Amino acid sequence: MSDNPPNRPIPYSLHIDDALLDLTKKKLDLARFPEEQGDIGDDDWSQGAKVKVVKRLAEYWANGYDWRAEEARINAEFNQFKVQVDIPGYGPQVLHYAHQTSSQPNAIPLVFVQGWPGSFLEARKIIQPLTNPPNPSTQAFHVIVPSIPGFGPGDPPAKSGFGPMLTARAFKILMVDVLGYKRFVTQGGDWGSMITRSMAMQYPKHVRACHYNFFPCGPPPWYKAPLTMGRLILSSYLYTNRELDSIKNMQYYQKEQGGYLKQQSTRPQSLGFGLGDSPIGLLGWLVEKFHEWMDVANYTMPDDEVLTFVMMHWMQGATPGLRYYKMAFAEEGEFSIRETFARYFDVPTGLSHFPKEFAMPPHDWVAWVANVQFRREHDRGGHFAAVECPELLVQDLRDWFSSETVKKAMQG
C-alpha cells in the first residue's frame, strides 16, 4: 500500500492467513481455564466472564466455527477499500473502509464510526436498510464505514500519537478528498462518538449534522450553570426516571466496569502480551464487555457473531485496539479528547438513548456542549445499538437526518 499514490482507493477483500487460523486452533486446544468459586451463581458476572460461557465459545471456535464462510459473507456484504492518506501533523496512514452507495438521488453521505471492542462490522445490520430503504420516499444514505486504524482490517499506526483527534482528520480526508463528499453527516458510538465530535469541531463546513447513541460529558461548572447544578442536587425530585437510570448506569460503570479503561489507557502493551497471544484471554476479555454493556434481557449475541467480533481484534494481535486508549488520553490540543468532552459545538445534533447505555447523561448536561435538535428514548437496547436493535437506530437516523433542520444544514 505504501507504494501507491495517496488518496487513490484500492479494492480490498478481507483475508486471514491459514497460518494464523491453524495457530489459533492449536492455542485453543491447549487452553487452561480458571475455576469458578462455588458460591458464585451461574448468572453472576461480578467477577468477570463466566467460565462455562467462555469454555463453550472456545470449544465452538476450535471445532465448529467456520471463519472462511464468515469471511466470504463479509466480503459479499461490504464493498471494501484501502487508501493511503497524508494526515497533517502525523504523516502517511493507510485506511480501511467500506463504501456502499445508494441509487436514490437524494441520498445523504453518512459516515458511521464504531468503537472498541467493535469494528466496522457494527454496521453490518444497518448498511443495507440505510442505502436501500423499502420505500422510495424514505431517506436513503451513501454509507461510509471507516475502520479505526488497528481495528479489524485497519492497518495499525506505525508510530505513536494516533488518537481520536488525528482519526478525525484522517476520516475528513477520506470523506472530502478521497470520496468527494463535501458535505456529510455522522453517526458515532463509543470511540466513534468522540471521533465524530472532533470532526464536527474541526470541520463544521463539511460535517453538517451529527447523531450519537453514546455521549460522555460531565455536568457544567456550577458557576456557569447554577440551574443545572441545582437540578442535579435535587435530582431525586427533578430528574425523569430515565435520567435517574442514566446516572445509575454511569455510577455502576465507574465503580464496577471501568478497570479496563485504566489499564488500556496506561499500559496497553503489557496487556497485549496476554490478549494478543491467547485467544482464550481475548475471548474472555471481550465476552465480559458484550454481556455487561448489552441489553442482554432483550438481545443475545449468537456464537458466530461473538467470535467474528473477537476475530476482528485477534487478527491484529489485540494490542492496536488496546493502544488506542493510550493514544487517546495522551492527546493534547484544541480538538483533543479532553477538550471535546467539555467544549460546545454548534453542528446540529441528534441523540438516541438506549436504556442500557452507560454514557448518555441528563439532557441539560448534553445541551451545555452540543446543539441538540433531536432526542429519542427507547425502551430496549444498550451500548451496541446497531447490533442489538438495528431497526430502532435506522429509524432514528432516517427521522433525524430527513428533518428540516438537517436539510437546511446540508444546503447552507
mmCIF file of C-alpha atoms in Angstrom, residues 38-289:
data_model
loop_
_atom_site.group_PDB
_atom_site.id
_atom_site.type_symbol
_atom_site.label_atom_id
_atom_site.label_comp_id
_atom_site.label_asym_id
_atom_site.label_seq_id
_atom_site.Cartn_x
_atom_site.Cartn_y
_atom_site.Cartn_z
ATOM 1 C CA GLY A 38 -18.695 -22.413 44.498
ATOM 2 C CA ASP A 39 -20.803 -19.619 45.974
ATOM 3 C CA ILE A 40 -20.905 -17.602 42.725
ATOM 4 C CA GLY A 41 -24.165 -18.172 40.858
ATOM 5 C CA ASP A 42 -24.456 -19.153 37.213
ATOM 6 C CA ASP A 43 -25.772 -15.707 36.280
ATOM 7 C CA ASP A 44 -23.378 -13.730 38.472
ATOM 8 C CA TRP A 45 -20.834 -11.902 36.282
ATOM 9 C CA SER A 46 -19.435 -9.782 39.108
ATOM 10 C CA GLN A 47 -16.022 -11.479 38.884
ATOM 11 C CA GLY A 48 -15.854 -11.203 35.103
ATOM 12 C CA ALA A 49 -16.598 -13.524 32.201
ATOM 13 C CA LYS A 50 -18.278 -16.788 33.170
ATOM 14 C CA VAL A 51 -16.052 -19.841 32.735
ATOM 15 C CA LYS A 52 -18.841 -22.002 31.319
ATOM 16 C CA VAL A 53 -19.627 -19.368 28.666
ATOM 17 C CA VAL A 54 -16.003 -18.928 27.611
ATOM 18 C CA LYS A 55 -15.463 -22.713 27.551
ATOM 19 C CA ARG A 56 -18.487 -23.227 25.337
ATOM 20 C CA LEU A 57 -17.407 -20.487 22.929
ATOM 21 C CA ALA A 58 -13.826 -21.761 22.881
ATOM 22 C CA GLU A 59 -14.977 -25.289 22.026
ATOM 23 C CA TYR A 60 -17.104 -23.933 19.202
ATOM 24 C CA TRP A 61 -14.293 -21.676 17.990
ATOM 25 C CA ALA A 62 -11.919 -24.632 17.812
ATOM 26 C CA ASN A 63 -14.237 -27.237 16.330
ATOM 27 C CA GLY A 64 -17.325 -25.645 14.793
ATOM 28 C CA TYR A 65 -16.850 -22.011 13.833
ATOM 29 C CA ASP A 66 -16.206 -21.578 10.110
ATOM 30 C CA TRP A 67 -14.148 -18.437 9.628
ATOM 31 C CA ARG A 68 -13.756 -18.955 5.897
ATOM 32 C CA ALA A 69 -17.541 -18.981 5.422
ATOM 33 C CA GLU A 70 -17.869 -15.897 7.595
ATOM 34 C CA GLU A 71 -15.037 -14.182 5.730
ATOM 35 C CA ALA A 72 -16.816 -14.835 2.421
ATOM 36 C CA ARG A 73 -20.071 -13.400 3.770
ATOM 37 C CA ILE A 74 -18.324 -10.246 4.987
ATOM 38 C CA ASN A 75 -16.673 -9.726 1.605
ATOM 39 C CA ALA A 76 -20.030 -10.211 -0.117
ATOM 40 C CA GLU A 77 -21.818 -7.762 2.175
ATOM 41 C CA PHE A 78 -19.281 -4.918 2.208
ATOM 42 C CA ASN A 79 -17.583 -3.053 -0.649
ATOM 43 C CA GLN A 80 -14.187 -2.613 0.979
ATOM 44 C CA PHE A 81 -11.193 -0.486 0.091
ATOM 45 C CA LYS A 82 -7.850 0.644 1.406
ATOM 46 C CA VAL A 83 -6.315 4.026 0.743
ATOM 47 C CA GLN A 84 -3.226 5.860 1.897
ATOM 48 C CA VAL A 85 -3.797 9.387 3.191
ATOM 49 C CA ASP A 86 -1.360 12.031 4.383
ATOM 50 C CA ILE A 87 -2.545 13.392 7.722
ATOM 51 C CA PRO A 88 -1.432 16.885 8.806
ATOM 52 C CA GLY A 89 0.571 16.645 11.985
ATOM 53 C CA TYR A 90 1.244 12.930 11.571
ATOM 54 C CA GLY A 91 2.138 11.745 8.080
ATOM 55 C CA PRO A 92 1.006 8.823 5.904
ATOM 56 C CA GLN A 93 -1.507 6.280 7.166
ATOM 57 C CA VAL A 94 -3.389 3.533 5.342
ATOM 58 C CA LEU A 95 -7.151 3.491 5.994
ATOM 59 C CA HIS A 96 -9.567 0.623 5.536
ATOM 60 C CA TYR A 97 -13.189 1.473 4.829
ATOM 61 C CA ALA A 98 -16.435 0.132 3.427
ATOM 62 C CA HIS A 99 -18.428 2.268 1.000
ATOM 63 C CA GLN A 100 -21.984 1.423 -0.002
ATOM 64 C CA THR A 101 -23.764 3.889 -2.286
ATOM 65 C CA SER A 102 -27.496 4.316 -2.737
ATOM 66 C CA SER A 103 -29.297 4.562 -6.062
ATOM 67 C CA GLN A 104 -31.634 7.234 -4.692
ATOM 68 C CA PRO A 105 -30.853 10.754 -5.968
ATOM 69 C CA ASN A 106 -31.458 12.437 -2.602
ATOM 70 C CA ALA A 107 -29.167 10.098 -0.635
ATOM 71 C CA ILE A 108 -27.104 11.774 2.087
ATOM 72 C CA PRO A 109 -23.471 10.771 2.690
ATOM 73 C CA LEU A 110 -23.282 9.235 6.187
ATOM 74 C CA VAL A 111 -20.053 8.215 7.889
ATOM 75 C CA PHE A 112 -20.596 5.569 10.580
ATOM 76 C CA VAL A 113 -17.752 5.238 13.110
ATOM 77 C CA GLN A 114 -17.525 2.349 15.538
ATOM 78 C CA GLY A 115 -15.730 1.830 18.817
ATOM 79 C CA TRP A 116 -13.971 -0.791 20.933
ATOM 80 C CA PRO A 117 -14.369 -3.728 21.153
ATOM 81 C CA GLY A 118 -16.300 -3.392 17.935
ATOM 82 C CA SER A 119 -15.161 -2.900 14.360
ATOM 83 C CA PHE A 120 -16.584 -1.868 11.015
ATOM 84 C CA LEU A 121 -18.828 -4.929 11.331
ATOM 85 C CA GLU A 122 -21.024 -2.997 13.761
ATOM 86 C CA ALA A 123 -22.627 -1.531 10.613
ATOM 87 C CA ARG A 124 -23.452 -4.970 9.234
ATOM 88 C CA LYS A 125 -27.181 -4.921 10.039
ATOM 89 C CA ILE A 126 -27.850 -1.294 9.126
ATOM 90 C CA ILE A 127 -25.901 -0.664 5.927
ATOM 91 C CA GLN A 128 -28.463 -2.214 3.576
ATOM 92 C CA PRO A 129 -31.615 -0.643 5.074
ATOM 93 C CA LEU A 130 -29.871 2.733 5.100
ATOM 94 C CA THR A 131 -28.695 2.553 1.493
ATOM 95 C CA ASN A 132 -31.748 0.793 0.054
ATOM 96 C CA PRO A 133 -34.889 1.563 2.077
ATOM 97 C CA PRO A 134 -38.028 -0.339 1.028
ATOM 98 C CA ASN A 135 -39.962 2.840 0.306
ATOM 99 C CA PRO A 136 -38.513 5.292 -2.276
ATOM 100 C CA SER A 137 -39.845 8.206 -0.224
ATOM 101 C CA THR A 138 -37.773 7.157 2.792
ATOM 102 C CA GLN A 139 -34.485 8.977 3.326
ATOM 103 C CA ALA A 140 -31.553 6.982 1.930
ATOM 104 C CA PHE A 141 -27.816 7.281 2.532
ATOM 105 C CA HIS A 142 -24.472 6.647 0.958
ATOM 106 C CA VAL A 143 -22.868 4.815 3.896
ATOM 107 C CA ILE A 144 -19.138 5.015 4.588
ATOM 108 C CA VAL A 145 -17.743 2.862 7.402
ATOM 109 C CA PRO A 146 -14.054 3.527 8.066
ATOM 110 C CA SER A 147 -12.118 1.266 10.406
ATOM 111 C CA ILE A 148 -10.259 2.953 13.209
ATOM 112 C CA PRO A 149 -6.616 2.133 12.373
ATOM 113 C CA GLY A 150 -5.724 -1.088 14.187
ATOM 114 C CA PHE A 151 -9.345 -2.279 14.451
ATOM 115 C CA GLY A 152 -10.247 -5.223 12.215
ATOM 116 C CA PRO A 153 -8.591 -4.877 8.787
ATOM 117 C CA GLY A 154 -7.475 -1.318 9.550
ATOM 118 C CA ASP A 155 -3.686 -1.043 9.296
ATOM 119 C CA PRO A 156 -2.325 -0.170 12.757
ATOM 120 C CA PRO A 157 -0.440 3.113 13.089
ATOM 121 C CA ALA A 158 3.310 2.600 12.734
ATOM 122 C CA LYS A 159 4.137 5.309 15.285
ATOM 123 C CA SER A 160 2.565 6.731 18.418
ATOM 124 C CA GLY A 161 0.241 9.684 18.715
ATOM 125 C CA PHE A 162 -2.689 8.443 16.652
ATOM 126 C CA GLY A 163 -5.808 9.102 18.727
ATOM 127 C CA PRO A 164 -9.317 10.447 18.034
ATOM 128 C CA MET A 165 -8.160 13.934 17.011
ATOM 129 C CA LEU A 166 -5.937 12.550 14.253
ATOM 130 C CA THR A 167 -8.503 9.908 13.372
ATOM 131 C CA ALA A 168 -10.979 12.735 12.809
ATOM 132 C CA ARG A 169 -8.515 14.419 10.445
ATOM 133 C CA ALA A 170 -7.950 11.169 8.591
ATOM 134 C CA PHE A 171 -11.667 10.491 8.173
ATOM 135 C CA LYS A 172 -12.268 14.041 6.943
ATOM 136 C CA ILE A 173 -9.619 13.471 4.273
ATOM 137 C CA LEU A 174 -11.306 10.196 3.367
ATOM 138 C CA MET A 175 -14.737 11.796 3.039
ATOM 139 C CA VAL A 176 -13.757 15.035 1.308
ATOM 140 C CA ASP A 177 -10.518 14.451 -0.582
ATOM 141 C CA VAL A 178 -10.794 10.752 -1.426
ATOM 142 C CA LEU A 179 -14.534 10.242 -1.886
ATOM 143 C CA GLY A 180 -15.512 13.796 -2.810
ATOM 144 C CA TYR A 181 -18.302 14.272 -0.257
ATOM 145 C CA LYS A 182 -18.013 17.969 0.571
ATOM 146 C CA ARG A 183 -20.944 17.858 2.996
ATOM 147 C CA PHE A 184 -21.965 14.855 5.033
ATOM 148 C CA VAL A 185 -23.480 13.670 8.294
ATOM 149 C CA THR A 186 -22.067 11.400 11.001
ATOM 150 C CA GLN A 187 -23.153 8.656 13.392
ATOM 151 C CA GLY A 188 -20.944 7.709 16.317
ATOM 152 C CA GLY A 189 -20.977 5.383 19.279
ATOM 153 C CA ASP A 190 -18.172 4.693 21.772
ATOM 154 C CA TRP A 191 -14.913 5.952 20.188
ATOM 155 C CA GLY A 192 -16.963 6.900 17.156
ATOM 156 C CA SER A 193 -18.767 9.474 19.281
ATOM 157 C CA MET A 194 -15.522 11.174 20.242
ATOM 158 C CA ILE A 195 -14.047 10.944 16.751
ATOM 159 C CA THR A 196 -17.106 12.437 15.084
ATOM 160 C CA ARG A 197 -17.408 15.143 17.737
ATOM 161 C CA SER A 198 -13.832 16.105 16.932
ATOM 162 C CA MET A 199 -14.690 16.037 13.222
ATOM 163 C CA ALA A 200 -17.620 18.386 13.813
ATOM 164 C CA MET A 201 -15.439 20.779 15.799
ATOM 165 C CA GLN A 202 -12.569 20.763 13.320
ATOM 166 C CA TYR A 203 -14.601 20.730 10.095
ATOM 167 C CA PRO A 204 -18.091 22.209 10.610
ATOM 168 C CA LYS A 205 -18.260 23.273 6.963
ATOM 169 C CA HIS A 206 -18.139 19.613 5.983
ATOM 170 C CA VAL A 207 -19.876 17.914 8.928
ATOM 171 C CA ARG A 208 -23.383 19.306 8.637
ATOM 172 C CA ALA A 209 -25.194 17.212 11.261
ATOM 173 C CA CYS A 210 -24.321 14.541 13.813
ATOM 174 C CA HIS A 211 -26.052 11.679 15.567
ATOM 175 C CA TYR A 212 -24.927 9.834 18.691
ATOM 176 C CA ASN A 213 -26.037 6.866 20.755
ATOM 177 C CA PHE A 214 -23.189 7.470 23.233
ATOM 178 C CA PHE A 215 -22.311 10.929 24.526
ATOM 179 C CA PRO A 216 -19.943 11.142 27.509
ATOM 180 C CA CYS A 217 -19.832 14.509 29.226
ATOM 181 C CA GLY A 218 -19.985 15.840 32.744
ATOM 182 C CA PRO A 219 -22.203 18.500 34.287
ATOM 183 C CA PRO A 220 -21.221 22.096 33.520
ATOM 184 C CA PRO A 221 -19.436 24.145 36.204
ATOM 185 C CA TRP A 222 -21.926 25.266 38.832
ATOM 186 C CA TYR A 223 -20.981 28.931 38.458
ATOM 187 C CA LYS A 224 -21.798 28.829 34.726
ATOM 188 C CA ALA A 225 -24.997 26.827 35.003
ATOM 189 C CA PRO A 226 -26.426 27.148 38.522
ATOM 190 C CA LEU A 227 -29.861 25.880 37.450
ATOM 191 C CA THR A 228 -28.359 22.708 36.018
ATOM 192 C CA MET A 229 -26.370 22.176 39.205
ATOM 193 C CA GLY A 230 -29.450 22.817 41.315
ATOM 194 C CA ARG A 231 -31.341 20.286 39.264
ATOM 195 C CA LEU A 232 -28.558 17.755 39.857
ATOM 196 C CA ILE A 233 -28.582 18.393 43.617
ATOM 197 C CA LEU A 234 -32.338 17.839 43.640
ATOM 198 C CA SER A 235 -32.174 15.057 41.064
ATOM 199 C CA SER A 236 -34.308 12.668 43.080
ATOM 200 C CA TYR A 237 -37.146 15.160 42.706
ATOM 201 C CA LEU A 238 -36.423 16.882 39.397
ATOM 202 C CA TYR A 239 -34.876 14.220 37.122
ATOM 203 C CA THR A 240 -37.024 11.962 34.987
ATOM 204 C CA ASN A 241 -36.851 8.226 35.626
ATOM 205 C CA ARG A 242 -34.703 7.821 32.509
ATOM 206 C CA GLU A 243 -32.256 10.460 33.732
ATOM 207 C CA LEU A 244 -32.037 8.800 37.147
ATOM 208 C CA ASP A 245 -31.350 5.473 35.450
ATOM 209 C CA SER A 246 -28.649 7.150 33.339
ATOM 210 C CA ILE A 247 -26.894 8.386 36.458
ATOM 211 C CA LYS A 248 -27.075 4.893 37.959
ATOM 212 C CA ASN A 249 -25.630 3.406 34.757
ATOM 213 C CA MET A 250 -22.715 5.857 34.812
ATOM 214 C CA GLN A 251 -22.035 5.221 38.502
ATOM 215 C CA TYR A 252 -22.130 1.448 38.029
ATOM 216 C CA TYR A 253 -19.754 1.711 35.092
ATOM 217 C CA GLN A 254 -17.295 3.820 37.079
ATOM 218 C CA LYS A 255 -17.431 1.506 40.099
ATOM 219 C CA GLU A 256 -17.603 -1.955 38.518
ATOM 220 C CA GLN A 257 -16.715 -1.781 34.817
ATOM 221 C CA GLY A 258 -14.026 0.844 34.345
ATOM 222 C CA GLY A 259 -10.921 -1.179 35.218
ATOM 223 C CA TYR A 260 -10.182 -1.999 31.577
ATOM 224 C CA LEU A 261 -10.146 1.723 30.779
ATOM 225 C CA LYS A 262 -7.396 2.450 33.286
ATOM 226 C CA GLN A 263 -5.276 -0.475 32.130
ATOM 227 C CA GLN A 264 -5.674 0.155 28.411
ATOM 228 C CA SER A 265 -5.071 3.892 28.737
ATOM 229 C CA THR A 266 -1.867 3.451 30.759
ATOM 230 C CA ARG A 267 -0.056 0.171 29.901
ATOM 231 C CA PRO A 268 -1.815 -1.355 26.884
ATOM 232 C CA GLN A 269 1.255 -3.134 25.576
ATOM 233 C CA SER A 270 1.717 -5.110 28.799
ATOM 234 C CA LEU A 271 -1.892 -6.261 28.490
ATOM 235 C CA GLY A 272 -1.304 -7.032 24.814
ATOM 236 C CA PHE A 273 1.226 -9.770 25.614
ATOM 237 C CA GLY A 274 -1.601 -11.805 27.102
ATOM 238 C CA LEU A 275 -4.580 -10.834 24.974
ATOM 239 C CA GLY A 276 -2.606 -10.778 21.742
ATOM 240 C CA ASP A 277 -1.134 -14.246 22.299
ATOM 241 C CA SER A 278 -4.049 -16.064 23.925
ATOM 242 C CA PRO A 279 -7.349 -16.425 22.054
ATOM 243 C CA ILE A 280 -8.936 -17.517 25.329
ATOM 244 C CA GLY A 281 -7.645 -14.414 27.079
ATOM 245 C CA LEU A 282 -9.015 -12.124 24.387
ATOM 246 C CA LEU A 283 -12.295 -14.045 24.229
ATOM 247 C CA GLY A 284 -12.833 -13.702 27.978
ATOM 248 C CA TRP A 285 -11.863 -10.015 27.946
ATOM 249 C CA LEU A 286 -14.373 -9.170 25.193
ATOM 250 C CA VAL A 287 -17.225 -11.518 26.144
ATOM 251 C CA GLU A 288 -17.476 -9.820 29.515
ATOM 252 C CA LYS A 289 -17.848 -6.426 27.764
#
